[in-house]
Short mmCIF file of C-alpha atoms in Angstrom, two decimals:
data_model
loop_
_atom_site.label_atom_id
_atom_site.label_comp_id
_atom_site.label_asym_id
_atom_site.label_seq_id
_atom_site.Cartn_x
_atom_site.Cartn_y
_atom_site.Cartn_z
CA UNK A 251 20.26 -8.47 24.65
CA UNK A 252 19.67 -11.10 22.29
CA UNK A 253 16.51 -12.60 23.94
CA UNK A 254 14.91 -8.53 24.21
CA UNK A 255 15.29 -8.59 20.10
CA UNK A 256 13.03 -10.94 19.99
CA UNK A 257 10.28 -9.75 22.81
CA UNK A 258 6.83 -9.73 21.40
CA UNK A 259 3.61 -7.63 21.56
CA UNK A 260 0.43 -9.21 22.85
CA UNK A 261 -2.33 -8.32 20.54
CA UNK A 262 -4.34 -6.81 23.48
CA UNK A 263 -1.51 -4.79 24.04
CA UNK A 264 -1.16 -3.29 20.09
CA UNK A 265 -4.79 -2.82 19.96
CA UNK A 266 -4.60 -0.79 23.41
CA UNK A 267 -1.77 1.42 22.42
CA UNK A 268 -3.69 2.15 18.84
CA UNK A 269 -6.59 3.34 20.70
CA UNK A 270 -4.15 6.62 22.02
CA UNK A 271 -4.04 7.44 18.22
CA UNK A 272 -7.18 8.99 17.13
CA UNK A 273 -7.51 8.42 13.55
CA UNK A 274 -11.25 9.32 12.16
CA UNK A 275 -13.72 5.88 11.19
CA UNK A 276 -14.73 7.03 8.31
CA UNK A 277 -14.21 3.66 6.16
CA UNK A 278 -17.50 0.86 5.81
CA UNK A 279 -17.27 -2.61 3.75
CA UNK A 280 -17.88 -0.85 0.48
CA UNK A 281 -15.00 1.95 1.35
CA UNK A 282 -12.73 -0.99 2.39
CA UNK A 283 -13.46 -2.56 -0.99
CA UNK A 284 -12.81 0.06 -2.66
CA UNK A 285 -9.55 0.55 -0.88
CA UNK A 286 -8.54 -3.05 -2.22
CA UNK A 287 -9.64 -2.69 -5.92
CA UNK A 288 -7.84 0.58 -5.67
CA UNK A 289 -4.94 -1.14 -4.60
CA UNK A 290 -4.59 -3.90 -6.95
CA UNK A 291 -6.28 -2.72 -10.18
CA UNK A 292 -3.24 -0.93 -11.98
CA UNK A 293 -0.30 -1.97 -13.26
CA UNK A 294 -0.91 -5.87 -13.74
CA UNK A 295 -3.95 -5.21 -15.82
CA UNK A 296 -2.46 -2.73 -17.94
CA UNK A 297 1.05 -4.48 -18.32
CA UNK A 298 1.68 -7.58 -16.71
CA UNK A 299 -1.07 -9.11 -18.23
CA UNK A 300 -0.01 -8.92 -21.98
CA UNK A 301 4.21 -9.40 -21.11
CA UNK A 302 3.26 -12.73 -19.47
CA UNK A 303 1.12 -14.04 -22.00
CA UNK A 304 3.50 -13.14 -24.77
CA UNK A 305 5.76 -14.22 -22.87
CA UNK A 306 5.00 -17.16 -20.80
CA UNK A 307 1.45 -18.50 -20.98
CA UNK A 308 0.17 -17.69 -24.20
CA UNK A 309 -3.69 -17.66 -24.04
CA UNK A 310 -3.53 -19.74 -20.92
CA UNK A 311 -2.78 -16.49 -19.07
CA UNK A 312 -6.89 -16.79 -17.58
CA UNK A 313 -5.72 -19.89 -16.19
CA UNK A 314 -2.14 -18.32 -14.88
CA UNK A 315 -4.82 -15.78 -13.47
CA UNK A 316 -6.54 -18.36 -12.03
CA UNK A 317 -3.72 -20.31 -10.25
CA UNK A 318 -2.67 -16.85 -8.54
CA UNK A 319 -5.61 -15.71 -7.55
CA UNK A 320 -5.59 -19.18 -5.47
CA UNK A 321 -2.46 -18.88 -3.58
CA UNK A 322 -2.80 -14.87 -3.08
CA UNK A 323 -6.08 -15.88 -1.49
CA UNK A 324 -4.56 -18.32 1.38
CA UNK A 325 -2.63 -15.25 2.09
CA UNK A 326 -5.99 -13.29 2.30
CA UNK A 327 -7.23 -15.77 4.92
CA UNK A 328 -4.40 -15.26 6.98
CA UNK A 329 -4.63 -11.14 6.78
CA UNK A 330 -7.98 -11.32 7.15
CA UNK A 331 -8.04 -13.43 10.73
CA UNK A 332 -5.11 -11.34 11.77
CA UNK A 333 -6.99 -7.52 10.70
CA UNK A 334 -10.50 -9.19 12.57
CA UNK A 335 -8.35 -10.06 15.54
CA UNK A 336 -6.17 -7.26 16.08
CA UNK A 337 -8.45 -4.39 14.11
CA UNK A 338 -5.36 -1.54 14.26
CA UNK A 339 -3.17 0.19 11.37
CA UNK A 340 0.47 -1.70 10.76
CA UNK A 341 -0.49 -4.80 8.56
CA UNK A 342 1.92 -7.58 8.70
CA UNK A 343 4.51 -5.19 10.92
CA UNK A 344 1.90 -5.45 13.75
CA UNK A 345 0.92 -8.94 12.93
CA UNK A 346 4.67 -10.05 12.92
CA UNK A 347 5.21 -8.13 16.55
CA UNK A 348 2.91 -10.39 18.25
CA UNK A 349 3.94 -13.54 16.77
CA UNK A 350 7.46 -13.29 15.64
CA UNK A 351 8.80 -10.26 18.32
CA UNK A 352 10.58 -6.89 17.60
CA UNK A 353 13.79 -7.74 15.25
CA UNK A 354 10.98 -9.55 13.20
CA UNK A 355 8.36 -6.91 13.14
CA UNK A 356 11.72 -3.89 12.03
CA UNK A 357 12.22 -6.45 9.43
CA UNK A 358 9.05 -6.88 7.73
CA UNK A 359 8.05 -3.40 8.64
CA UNK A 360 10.83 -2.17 6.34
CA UNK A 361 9.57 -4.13 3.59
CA UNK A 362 6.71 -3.47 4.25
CA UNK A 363 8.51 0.06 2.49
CA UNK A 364 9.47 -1.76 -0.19
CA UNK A 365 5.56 -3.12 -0.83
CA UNK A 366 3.64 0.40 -0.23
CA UNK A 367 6.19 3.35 -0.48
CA UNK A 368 8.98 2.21 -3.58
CA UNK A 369 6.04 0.30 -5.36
CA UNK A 370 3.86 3.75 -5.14
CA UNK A 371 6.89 4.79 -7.39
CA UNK A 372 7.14 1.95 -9.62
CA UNK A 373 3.65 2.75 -10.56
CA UNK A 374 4.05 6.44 -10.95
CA UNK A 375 6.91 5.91 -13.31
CA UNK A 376 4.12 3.60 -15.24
CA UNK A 377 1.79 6.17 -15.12
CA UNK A 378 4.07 8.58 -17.09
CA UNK A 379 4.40 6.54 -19.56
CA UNK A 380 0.11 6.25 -20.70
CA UNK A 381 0.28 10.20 -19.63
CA UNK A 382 2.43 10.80 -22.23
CA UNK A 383 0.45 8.49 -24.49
CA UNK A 384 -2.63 10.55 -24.20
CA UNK A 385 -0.75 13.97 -25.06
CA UNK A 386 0.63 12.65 -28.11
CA UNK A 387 -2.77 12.90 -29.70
CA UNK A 388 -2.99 16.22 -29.16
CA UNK A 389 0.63 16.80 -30.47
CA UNK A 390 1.82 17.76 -27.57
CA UNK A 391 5.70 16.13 -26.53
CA UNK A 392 7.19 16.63 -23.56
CA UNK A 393 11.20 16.96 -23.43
CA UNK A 394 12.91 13.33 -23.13
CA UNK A 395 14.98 14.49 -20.31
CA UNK A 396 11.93 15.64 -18.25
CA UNK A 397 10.32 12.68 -18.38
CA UNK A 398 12.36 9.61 -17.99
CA UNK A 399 14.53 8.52 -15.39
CA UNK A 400 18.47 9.84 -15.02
CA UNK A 401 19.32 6.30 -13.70
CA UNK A 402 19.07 2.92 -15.92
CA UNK A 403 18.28 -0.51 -14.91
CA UNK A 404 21.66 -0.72 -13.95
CA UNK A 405 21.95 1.87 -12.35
CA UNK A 406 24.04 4.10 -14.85
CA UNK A 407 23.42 7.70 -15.81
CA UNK A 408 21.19 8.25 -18.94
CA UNK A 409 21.35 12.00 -19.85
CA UNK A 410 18.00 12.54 -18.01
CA UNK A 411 16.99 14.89 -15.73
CA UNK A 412 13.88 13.71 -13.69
CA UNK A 413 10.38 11.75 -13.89
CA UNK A 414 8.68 14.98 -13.76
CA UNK A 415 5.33 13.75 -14.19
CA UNK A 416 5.44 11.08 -11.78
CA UNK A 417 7.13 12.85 -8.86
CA UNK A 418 4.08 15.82 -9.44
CA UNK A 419 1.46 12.75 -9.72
CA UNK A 420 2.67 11.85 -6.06
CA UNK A 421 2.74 14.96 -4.97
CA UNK A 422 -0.70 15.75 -5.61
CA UNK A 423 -2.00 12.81 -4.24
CA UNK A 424 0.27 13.34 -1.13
CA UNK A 425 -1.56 16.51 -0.74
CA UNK A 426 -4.94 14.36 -0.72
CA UNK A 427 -3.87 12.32 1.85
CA UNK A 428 -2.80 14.97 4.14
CA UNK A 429 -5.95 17.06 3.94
CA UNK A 430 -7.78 13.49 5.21
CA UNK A 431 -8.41 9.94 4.55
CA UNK A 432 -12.18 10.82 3.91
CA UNK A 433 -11.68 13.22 0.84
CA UNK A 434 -8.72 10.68 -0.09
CA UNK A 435 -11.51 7.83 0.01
CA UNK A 436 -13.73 9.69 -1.89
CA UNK A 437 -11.41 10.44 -4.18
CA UNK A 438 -10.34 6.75 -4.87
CA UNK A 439 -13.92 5.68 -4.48
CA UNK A 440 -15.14 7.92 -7.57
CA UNK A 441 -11.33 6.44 -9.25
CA UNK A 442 -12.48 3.29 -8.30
CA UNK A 443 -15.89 3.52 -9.92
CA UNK A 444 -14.89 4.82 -13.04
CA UNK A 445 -11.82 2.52 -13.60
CA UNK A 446 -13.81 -0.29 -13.58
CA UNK A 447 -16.43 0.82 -15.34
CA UNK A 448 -14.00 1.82 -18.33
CA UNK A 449 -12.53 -1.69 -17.78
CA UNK A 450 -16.05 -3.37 -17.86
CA UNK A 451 -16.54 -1.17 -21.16
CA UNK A 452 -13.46 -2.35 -23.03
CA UNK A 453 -14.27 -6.30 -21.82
CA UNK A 454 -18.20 -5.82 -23.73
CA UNK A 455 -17.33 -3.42 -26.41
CA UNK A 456 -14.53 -6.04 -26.93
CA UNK A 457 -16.01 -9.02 -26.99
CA UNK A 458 -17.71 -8.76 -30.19
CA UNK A 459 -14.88 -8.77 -31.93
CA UNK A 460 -12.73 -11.78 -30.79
CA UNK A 461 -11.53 -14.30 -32.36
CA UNK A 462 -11.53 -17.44 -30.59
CA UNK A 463 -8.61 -18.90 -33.49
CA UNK A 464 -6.30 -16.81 -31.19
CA UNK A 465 -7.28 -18.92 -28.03
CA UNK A 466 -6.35 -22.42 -29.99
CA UNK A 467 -3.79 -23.73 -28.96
CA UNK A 468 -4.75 -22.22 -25.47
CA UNK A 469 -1.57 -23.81 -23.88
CA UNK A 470 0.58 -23.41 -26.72
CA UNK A 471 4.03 -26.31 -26.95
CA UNK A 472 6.43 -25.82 -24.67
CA UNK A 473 9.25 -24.22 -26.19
CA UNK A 474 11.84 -24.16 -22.94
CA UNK A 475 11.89 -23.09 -19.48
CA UNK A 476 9.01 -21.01 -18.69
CA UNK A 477 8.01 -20.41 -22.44
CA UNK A 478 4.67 -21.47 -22.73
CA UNK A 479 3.31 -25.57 -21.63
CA UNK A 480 2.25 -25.74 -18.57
CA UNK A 481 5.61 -24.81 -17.02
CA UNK A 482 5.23 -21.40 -18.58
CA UNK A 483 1.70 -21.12 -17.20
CA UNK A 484 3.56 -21.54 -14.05
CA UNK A 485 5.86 -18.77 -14.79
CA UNK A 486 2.93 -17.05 -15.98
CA UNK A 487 1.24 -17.33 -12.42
CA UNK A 488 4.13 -15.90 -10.29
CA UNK A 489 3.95 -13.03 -12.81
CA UNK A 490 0.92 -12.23 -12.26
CA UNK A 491 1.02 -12.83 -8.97
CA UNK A 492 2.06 -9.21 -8.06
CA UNK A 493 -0.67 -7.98 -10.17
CA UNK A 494 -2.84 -8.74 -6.88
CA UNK A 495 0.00 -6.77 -4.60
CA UNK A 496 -1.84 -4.63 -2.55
CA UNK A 497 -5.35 -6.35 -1.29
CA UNK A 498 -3.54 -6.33 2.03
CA UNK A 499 -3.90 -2.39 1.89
CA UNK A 500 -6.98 -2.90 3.63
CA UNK A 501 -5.42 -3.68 6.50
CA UNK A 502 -3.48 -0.48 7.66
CA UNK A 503 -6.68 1.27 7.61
CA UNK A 504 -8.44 -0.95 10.48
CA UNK A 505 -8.56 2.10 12.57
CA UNK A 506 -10.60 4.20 10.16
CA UNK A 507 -12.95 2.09 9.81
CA UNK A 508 -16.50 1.97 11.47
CA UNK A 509 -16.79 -2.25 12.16
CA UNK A 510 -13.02 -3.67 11.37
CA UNK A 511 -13.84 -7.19 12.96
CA UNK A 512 -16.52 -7.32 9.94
CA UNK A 513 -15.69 -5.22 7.75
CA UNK A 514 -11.93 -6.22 7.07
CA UNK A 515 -12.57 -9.73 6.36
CA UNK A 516 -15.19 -8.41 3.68
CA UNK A 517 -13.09 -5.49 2.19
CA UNK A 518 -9.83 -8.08 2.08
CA UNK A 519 -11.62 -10.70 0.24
CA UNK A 520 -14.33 -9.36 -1.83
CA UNK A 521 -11.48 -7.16 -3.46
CA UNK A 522 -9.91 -9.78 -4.01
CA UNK A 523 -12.75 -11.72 -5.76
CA UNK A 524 -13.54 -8.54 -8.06
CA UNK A 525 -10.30 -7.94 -9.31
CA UNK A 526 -9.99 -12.19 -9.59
CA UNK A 527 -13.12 -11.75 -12.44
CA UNK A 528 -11.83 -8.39 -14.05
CA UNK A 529 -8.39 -9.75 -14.56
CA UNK A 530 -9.77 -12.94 -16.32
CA UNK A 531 -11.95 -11.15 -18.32
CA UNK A 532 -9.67 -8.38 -19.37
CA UNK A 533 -7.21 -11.47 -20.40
CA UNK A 534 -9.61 -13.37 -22.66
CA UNK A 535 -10.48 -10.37 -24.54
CA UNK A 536 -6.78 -8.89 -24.80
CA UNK A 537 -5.46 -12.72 -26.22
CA UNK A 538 -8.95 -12.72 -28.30
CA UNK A 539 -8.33 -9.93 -29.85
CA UNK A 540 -5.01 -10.43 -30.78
CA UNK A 541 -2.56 -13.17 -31.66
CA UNK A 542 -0.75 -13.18 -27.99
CA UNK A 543 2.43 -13.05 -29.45
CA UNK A 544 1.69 -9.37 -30.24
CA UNK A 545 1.03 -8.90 -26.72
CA UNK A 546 4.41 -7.86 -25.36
CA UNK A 547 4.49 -3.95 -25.09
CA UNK A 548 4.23 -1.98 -22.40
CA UNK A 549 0.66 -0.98 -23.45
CA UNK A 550 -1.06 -4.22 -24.48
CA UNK A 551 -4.52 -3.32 -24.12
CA UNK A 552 -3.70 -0.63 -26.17
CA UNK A 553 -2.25 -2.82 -28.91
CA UNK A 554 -5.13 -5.10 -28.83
CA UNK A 555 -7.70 -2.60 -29.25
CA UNK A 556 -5.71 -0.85 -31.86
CA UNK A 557 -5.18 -3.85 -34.21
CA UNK A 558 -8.89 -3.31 -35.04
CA UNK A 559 -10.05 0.45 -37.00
CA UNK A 560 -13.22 -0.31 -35.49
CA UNK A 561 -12.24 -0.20 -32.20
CA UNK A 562 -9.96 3.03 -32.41
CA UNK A 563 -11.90 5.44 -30.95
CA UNK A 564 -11.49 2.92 -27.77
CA UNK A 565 -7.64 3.66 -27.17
CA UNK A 566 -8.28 7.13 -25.62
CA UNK A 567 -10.69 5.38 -23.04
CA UNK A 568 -7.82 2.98 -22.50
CA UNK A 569 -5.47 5.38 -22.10
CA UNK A 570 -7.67 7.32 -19.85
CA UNK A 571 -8.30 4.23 -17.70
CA UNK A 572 -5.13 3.35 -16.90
CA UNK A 573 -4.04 6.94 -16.06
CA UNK A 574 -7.06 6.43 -13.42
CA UNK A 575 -6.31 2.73 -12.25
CA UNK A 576 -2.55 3.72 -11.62
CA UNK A 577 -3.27 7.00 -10.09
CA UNK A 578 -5.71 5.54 -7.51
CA UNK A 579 -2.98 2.45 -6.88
CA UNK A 580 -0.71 5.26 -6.04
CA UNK A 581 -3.25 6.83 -3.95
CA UNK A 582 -3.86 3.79 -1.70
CA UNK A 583 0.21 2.94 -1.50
CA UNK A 584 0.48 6.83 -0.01
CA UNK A 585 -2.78 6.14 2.14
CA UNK A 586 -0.92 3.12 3.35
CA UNK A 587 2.65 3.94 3.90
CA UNK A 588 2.51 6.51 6.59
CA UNK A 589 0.09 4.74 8.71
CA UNK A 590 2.63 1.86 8.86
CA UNK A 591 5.60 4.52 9.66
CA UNK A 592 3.04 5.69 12.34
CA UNK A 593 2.65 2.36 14.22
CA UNK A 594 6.46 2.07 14.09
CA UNK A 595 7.06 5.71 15.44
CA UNK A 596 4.15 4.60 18.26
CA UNK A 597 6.41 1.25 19.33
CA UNK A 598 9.30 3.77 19.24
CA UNK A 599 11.44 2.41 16.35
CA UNK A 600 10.99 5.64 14.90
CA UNK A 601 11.35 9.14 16.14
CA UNK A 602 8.27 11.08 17.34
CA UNK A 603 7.36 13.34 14.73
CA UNK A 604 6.02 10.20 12.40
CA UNK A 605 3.30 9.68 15.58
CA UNK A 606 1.91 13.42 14.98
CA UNK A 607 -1.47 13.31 14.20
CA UNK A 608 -2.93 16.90 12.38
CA UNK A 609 -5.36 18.43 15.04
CA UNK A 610 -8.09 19.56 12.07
CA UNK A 611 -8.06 16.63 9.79
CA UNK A 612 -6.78 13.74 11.97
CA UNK A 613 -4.23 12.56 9.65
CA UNK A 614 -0.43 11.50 10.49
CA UNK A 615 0.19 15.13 8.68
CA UNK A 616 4.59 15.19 9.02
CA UNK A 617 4.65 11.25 8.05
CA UNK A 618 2.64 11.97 4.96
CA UNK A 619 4.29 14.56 3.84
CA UNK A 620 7.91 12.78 4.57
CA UNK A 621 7.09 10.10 2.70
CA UNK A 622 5.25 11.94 -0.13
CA UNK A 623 8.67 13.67 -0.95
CA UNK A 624 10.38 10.18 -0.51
CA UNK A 625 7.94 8.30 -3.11
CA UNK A 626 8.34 11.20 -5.44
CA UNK A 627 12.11 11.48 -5.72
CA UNK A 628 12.07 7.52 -5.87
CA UNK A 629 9.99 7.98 -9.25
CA UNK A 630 11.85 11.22 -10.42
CA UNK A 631 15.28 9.11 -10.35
CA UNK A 632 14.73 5.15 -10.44
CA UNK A 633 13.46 3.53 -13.42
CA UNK A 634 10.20 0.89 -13.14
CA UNK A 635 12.57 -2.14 -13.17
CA UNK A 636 14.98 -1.63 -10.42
CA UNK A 637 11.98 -0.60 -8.35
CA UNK A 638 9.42 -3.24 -9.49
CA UNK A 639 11.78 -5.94 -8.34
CA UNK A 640 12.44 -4.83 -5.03
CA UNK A 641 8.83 -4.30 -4.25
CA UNK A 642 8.15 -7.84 -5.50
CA UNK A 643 10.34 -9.62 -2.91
CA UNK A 644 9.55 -7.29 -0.26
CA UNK A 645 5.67 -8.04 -0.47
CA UNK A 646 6.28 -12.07 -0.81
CA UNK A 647 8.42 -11.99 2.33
CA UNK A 648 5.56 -9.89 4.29
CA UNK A 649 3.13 -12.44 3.02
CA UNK A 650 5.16 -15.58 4.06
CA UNK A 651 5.30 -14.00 7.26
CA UNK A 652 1.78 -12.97 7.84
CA UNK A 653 1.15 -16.80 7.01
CA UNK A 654 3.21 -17.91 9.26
CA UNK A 655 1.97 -15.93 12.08
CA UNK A 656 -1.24 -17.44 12.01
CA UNK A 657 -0.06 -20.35 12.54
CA UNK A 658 2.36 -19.60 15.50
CA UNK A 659 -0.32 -17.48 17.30
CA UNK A 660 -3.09 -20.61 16.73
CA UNK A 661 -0.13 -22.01 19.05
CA UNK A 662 0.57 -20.04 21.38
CA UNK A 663 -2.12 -17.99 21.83
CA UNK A 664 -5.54 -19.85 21.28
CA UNK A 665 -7.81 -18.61 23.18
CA UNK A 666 -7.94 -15.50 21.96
CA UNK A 667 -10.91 -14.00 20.35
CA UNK A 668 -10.81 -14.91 16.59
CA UNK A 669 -14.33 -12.68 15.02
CA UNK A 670 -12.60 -14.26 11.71
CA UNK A 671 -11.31 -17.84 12.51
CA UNK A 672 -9.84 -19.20 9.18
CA UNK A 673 -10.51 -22.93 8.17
CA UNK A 674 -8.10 -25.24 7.88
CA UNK A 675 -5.69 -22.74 8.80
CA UNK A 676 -2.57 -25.36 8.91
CA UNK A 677 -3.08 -26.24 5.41
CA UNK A 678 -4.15 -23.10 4.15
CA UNK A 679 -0.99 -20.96 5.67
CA UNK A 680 1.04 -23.84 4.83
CA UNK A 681 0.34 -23.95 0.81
CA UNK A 682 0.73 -19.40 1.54
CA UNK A 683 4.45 -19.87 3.11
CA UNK A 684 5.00 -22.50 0.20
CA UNK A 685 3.96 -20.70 -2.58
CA UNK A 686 6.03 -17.44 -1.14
CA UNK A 687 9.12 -18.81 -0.85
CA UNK A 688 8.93 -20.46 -4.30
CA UNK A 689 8.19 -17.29 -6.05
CA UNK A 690 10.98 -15.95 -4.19
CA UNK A 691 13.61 -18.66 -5.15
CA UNK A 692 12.74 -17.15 -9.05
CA UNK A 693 14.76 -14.03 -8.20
CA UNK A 694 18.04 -13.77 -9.92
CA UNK A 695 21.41 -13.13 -7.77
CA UNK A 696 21.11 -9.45 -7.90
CA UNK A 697 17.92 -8.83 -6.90
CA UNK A 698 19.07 -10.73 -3.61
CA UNK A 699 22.27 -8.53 -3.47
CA UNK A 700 19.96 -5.48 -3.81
CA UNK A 701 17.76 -6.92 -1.11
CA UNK A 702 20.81 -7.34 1.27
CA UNK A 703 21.93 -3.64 0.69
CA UNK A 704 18.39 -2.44 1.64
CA UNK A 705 18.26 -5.12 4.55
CA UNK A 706 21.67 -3.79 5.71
CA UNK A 707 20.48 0.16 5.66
CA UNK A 708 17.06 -1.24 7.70
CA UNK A 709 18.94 -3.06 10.16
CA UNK A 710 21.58 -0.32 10.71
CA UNK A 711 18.59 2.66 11.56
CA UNK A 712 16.52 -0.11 13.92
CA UNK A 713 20.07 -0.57 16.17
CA UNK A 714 21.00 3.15 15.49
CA UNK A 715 17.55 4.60 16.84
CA UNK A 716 14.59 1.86 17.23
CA UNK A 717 16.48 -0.44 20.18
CA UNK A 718 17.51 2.39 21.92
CA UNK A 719 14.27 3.76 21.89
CA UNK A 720 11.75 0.73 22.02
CA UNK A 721 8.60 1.37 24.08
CA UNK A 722 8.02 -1.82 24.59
CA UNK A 723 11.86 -3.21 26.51
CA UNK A 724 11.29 0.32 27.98
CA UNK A 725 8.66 -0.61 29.88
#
């Protein structure tokens, strides 16, 4: 029993089996792209950003930018040889089936639910937050107990009701996804489009007015552990870090799109690069305009902008353009989520019904709606921090792993077909596992006792239903 937990998929084989589930190519380079920038622009540019600069890096937040960008991209490299070489939906659960076997690939697959299904909440719950924002210039003010969480950070009761706006948000978007990935694309492409072009307006219409006084010092003295020096550009880096969560999206659509041994690559890292410039730009105008100290709200942009009269008309745009960046990050997380569930049903650690594919708009139609309801009453109960924490730890284990896999497949199976062969892959997945696990080691004692609960309840449905019912010790 004990040697079968750990039987692996040959990539042949995963890519054969995804060919019995018709999903419609729809998706090019630019759609892929799109997919990414989707993805990742949202929360860290609209939040993260000005918390770890107040907090943590001061105006050296570009560089904190700068020094994640670097060791999210050796985890790039890795998903992008792995997508080229086995071009099917599952991300690092697939990947982690051929290299690490089928306890591995339950594992990661259920954080995989942590990354794309609770952080599609986490951002929701954001999203209410600018939503309600917006209405207050038109006087309007929604009931407290509609629209904040009945559950506190730890876990208490607060008097609320429900999230109401963010379990309708992923509803709607739910319904997007089920009527087809090519009106969903669409959907996020024109988001897309119009997110970054509000962002590229604040960065220009903003530039005129910093002050570069607020950049000096631009690594301000240390002032303890993490605060500021470079030790809190450090800190500053593994915040930001999870502002590039979701790149990797890409990757669960590699059997809706038209080319995925070229295209993936592309889509993977050219999102990547985009959002790399954005972010950096968005930074050195928020700190410019700004002392950064002033930076720690949970709308700094909007606290920026607002500190000048002549810039005031500019807060509704903000407000409008994060409403669009987290909507379309939520879009891409309920794109993603099913199509991982999918795979999973397909290896037969999950029951049937999650492998149903809609016979008019060739979508995984029950899955989407499942987890739709899921993500929703995640946002309608949870509050951003409890879920935000989760998601972090579940991504940076999925990445560790996808690095690792390269490496063990360069081993033991090299003379496969590599369209994307990654340079210096030893070093490059090496410094990806390395950075991973020290981000992890930053996590307090109970998000680790949180992670074991939700490791527990995986583990107990895999050797309740999924090893009873694996396709692949079946055969």
């Amino acid at each position: 029993m004990f040697k079968q937990l750990w039987a692996t998929k040959h990539p042949h084989a995963a890519h054969e089996d995804a060919n019995g589930l018709s999903l419609r190519r729809t998706l090019g380079p630019w759609g892929l792209t799109a997919l990414g920038i989707g993805a990742v622009i949202g929360g860290g540019i609209f939040v993260i950003t000005g918390q770890a600069a107040a907090n943590h890096a001061g105006p050296a937040i570009m560089l904190s930018f700068v020094l994640a960008a670097i060791c999210c991209a050796f985890c790039a490299m890795a998903y992008a040889e792995f997508a080229a070489m086995v071009p099917v939906s599952g991300s690092a659960y697939t990947y982690t089936y051929a290299t690490f076997g089928e306890l591995s690939a339950w594992f990661i697959g259920w954080m995989l639910v942590l990354e794309y299904g609770v952080s599609a909440s986490a951002v929701a719950v954001s999203w209410t937050g600018y939503f309600l924002s917006l209405l207050s210039h038109f006087d309007i003010h929604l009931p407290a107990a509609l629209v904040s969480a009945p559950l506190d950070g730890q876990l208490r009761p607060t008097g609320a009701i429900a999230n109401i706006p963010a379990a309708v948000l992923v509803l709607l978007l739910t319904w997007l996804c089920y009527v087809g990935i090519s009106k969903s694309s669409a959907m996020n492409m024109a988001m897309v489009v119009l997110k970054t072009a509000l962002i590229l307006l604040v960065i220009v219409v903003g530039w005129k007015y910093v002050d570069p006084a607020n950049w000096t010092p631009f690594i301000p003295d240390n002032e303890g552990p993490g605060k500021y020096g470079f030790d809190g550009v450090l800190r500053g880096a593994a915040m930001v870090f999870f502002a590039y969560i979701g790149f990797e999206a890409v990757s669960v659509a590699a059997q809706e799109s038209h080319k995925p041994q070229r295209d993936m690559p592309i889509g993977m890292l050219l999102s990547l690069v985009i959002c790399t410039v954005l972010y950096i730009a968005m930074a050195a105008v928020m700190t410019g305009l700004v002392p950064y100290q002033l930076l720690g709200t949970d709308e700094p942009v909007v606290t920026a902008v607002a500190a000048h009269p002549q810039l005031g008309w500019l807060r509704v745009v903000v407000e409008i353009g994060a409403l669009i960046g987290l909507s379309s990050v939520v879009l891409v997380m309920v794109i993603a989520q099913p199509r991982i569930f999918m795979i999973m049903g397909r290896d037969g650690l999950l029951p049937p019904l999650f492998t149903k594919i809609h016979p008019k708009y060739r979508t995984p139609h029950i899955n989407t709606v499942i987890t739709g309801i899921g993500i929703a009453l995640l946002a309608a109960v949870f509050p951003l921090d409890v879920l935000g924490e989760l998601t972090s730890m579940g991504t940076l284990i999925a990445f560790a792993a996808v690095c690792a896999g390269v490496l063990i497949l360069r081993r033991t199976q090299p003379d496969l077909p590599r369209p994307f062969r990654m340079p210096m892959a030893w070093l490059i997945c090496s410094l990806g596992v390395l950075s991973c696990i020290a981000l992890l080691t930053a996590m307090t004692a109970h998000n680790w006792m949180l992670m074991g609960f939700w490791t527990l309840g995986g583990f107990a449905i895999y050797f309740g239903y999924g090893y009873r019912h694996s396709r692949l010790r079946g055969n």
